Amino acid sequence: MASLNTTVHVYDDTGIAHVFGPGAEPPDWAIAKITNPDVWADEDEAHAEDSGDGQGDGQGDGQGDPAVKPVDEWTVPQLREYAHKAGIDLGNATRRADILATVKAATVPAPDGDAQA
């Protein structure tokens, strides 16, 4: 399995952001969502660029992943749900701007590549 050469943020199917740093070997679900070939330390067949012939590997449904809405566009209920699932303490935050700031602060990667949550 290839490892990363930089920090990447990957959103899972429920919209929760996961941070993987240099040297990390992300789980299969995250690997499938990482589309930039330049983030891999070891180039291998699983991460090689598509041949572009339109044939694919026959294993996908052709639909791709649904677009993930940026966190800045989330509603208050979405932000609260994310915070709950991610274990982020919102404290006394009730306004959307305050909740968003708290969520962002808790998920910003530290200089060493680890999330501050």
Coordinates of C-alpha atoms in Angstrom, one line a residue:
M1 CA 0.0 0.0 0.0
A2 CA 1.3 3.5 -0.9
S3 CA 1.9 6.2 1.7
L4 CA 1.3 9.9 1.4
N5 CA 3.9 12.5 0.9
T6 CA 1.8 15.4 2.1
T7 CA -1.2 16.1 4.3
V8 CA -4.7 15.5 2.7
H9 CA -8.2 16.1 3.9
V10 CA -10.8 13.5 2.9
Y11 CA -14.5 13.6 3.6
D12 CA -16.2 10.3 4.3
D13 CA -19.7 9.4 3.1
T14 CA -21.3 11.2 6.1
G15 CA -19.4 14.4 5.4
I16 CA -16.9 14.1 8.2
A17 CA -13.4 15.3 7.4
H18 CA -10.5 13.0 8.0
V19 CA -6.9 14.2 7.9
F20 CA -4.0 12.0 6.8
G21 CA -0.4 13.2 7.1
P22 CA 2.8 12.4 5.3
G23 CA 3.8 8.8 5.7
A24 CA 0.2 7.7 6.5
E25 CA -1.4 4.8 4.7
P26 CA -5.1 5.8 4.4
P27 CA -7.9 3.2 4.5
D28 CA -9.3 1.9 1.3
W29 CA -12.4 4.2 1.4
A30 CA -10.2 7.2 1.6
I31 CA -7.8 6.0 -1.1
A32 CA -10.7 5.8 -3.5
K33 CA -11.5 9.4 -2.8
I34 CA -8.0 10.8 -3.2
T35 CA -7.8 11.8 -6.9
N36 CA -4.5 13.8 -7.0
P37 CA -1.7 11.4 -8.0
D38 CA 0.9 13.9 -6.7
V39 CA 0.1 13.2 -3.0
W40 CA 1.5 9.7 -3.1
A41 CA 5.1 9.0 -1.9
D42 CA 5.2 5.6 -3.8
E43 CA 3.5 5.6 -7.2
D44 CA 1.9 2.2 -7.8
E45 CA -0.7 0.8 -10.2
A46 CA -3.5 1.5 -7.8
H47 CA -2.8 5.3 -8.0
A48 CA -1.5 5.6 -11.5
E49 CA -3.3 8.0 -13.8
D50 CA -6.2 6.6 -15.9
S51 CA -5.2 5.6 -19.4
G52 CA -8.0 7.9 -20.6
D53 CA -9.5 5.3 -23.0
G54 CA -12.8 5.5 -21.2
Q55 CA -12.8 1.7 -20.5
G56 CA -12.4 1.9 -16.7
D57 CA -11.9 -1.2 -14.7
G58 CA -15.6 -2.4 -14.9
Q59 CA -16.0 -2.3 -11.1
G60 CA -17.7 1.1 -10.6
D61 CA -21.2 2.1 -11.3
G62 CA -20.2 5.1 -13.5
Q63 CA -22.0 7.5 -11.2
G64 CA -18.9 8.7 -9.2
D65 CA -19.2 10.1 -5.7
P66 CA -21.8 12.8 -5.1
A67 CA -20.4 16.3 -4.7
V68 CA -19.5 17.2 -1.1
K69 CA -20.8 20.5 0.0
P70 CA -18.0 22.7 1.5
V71 CA -18.3 23.2 5.3
D72 CA -18.9 26.9 4.8
E73 CA -22.2 26.0 3.1
W74 CA -23.5 23.6 5.8
T75 CA -26.6 24.5 7.8
V76 CA -26.6 24.8 11.6
P77 CA -28.1 21.2 11.9
Q78 CA -25.4 19.8 9.6
L79 CA -22.7 21.6 11.6
R80 CA -24.1 20.4 14.9
E81 CA -24.4 16.8 13.6
Y82 CA -20.8 16.9 12.4
A83 CA -19.6 18.3 15.7
H84 CA -21.4 15.6 17.6
K85 CA -20.0 12.8 15.4
A86 CA -16.5 14.2 15.5
G87 CA -16.6 14.8 19.3
I88 CA -16.2 18.6 19.0
D89 CA -17.4 20.5 22.0
L90 CA -19.4 23.5 20.8
G91 CA -19.5 25.1 24.2
N92 CA -22.1 27.9 24.3
A93 CA -22.0 28.5 20.6
T94 CA -25.5 29.0 19.2
R95 CA -25.1 31.3 16.2
R96 CA -24.1 29.6 12.9
A97 CA -20.9 31.8 12.6
D98 CA -19.8 30.7 16.1
I99 CA -20.5 27.0 15.5
L100 CA -18.7 27.1 12.1
A101 CA -15.7 28.8 13.7
T102 CA -15.5 26.2 16.4
V103 CA -15.8 23.3 14.0
K104 CA -13.1 24.8 11.7
A105 CA -10.8 25.5 14.6
A106 CA -11.1 21.9 15.8
T107 CA -10.4 20.4 12.4
V108 CA -7.5 22.6 11.3
P109 CA -4.3 20.5 11.0
A110 CA -1.5 21.3 13.3
P111 CA 2.0 22.0 11.8
D112 CA 3.0 18.4 12.3
G113 CA 0.0 17.2 10.2
D114 CA -2.3 16.1 13.0
A115 CA -5.7 17.6 13.5
Q116 CA -6.2 19.6 16.6
A117 CA -9.5 17.9 17.5

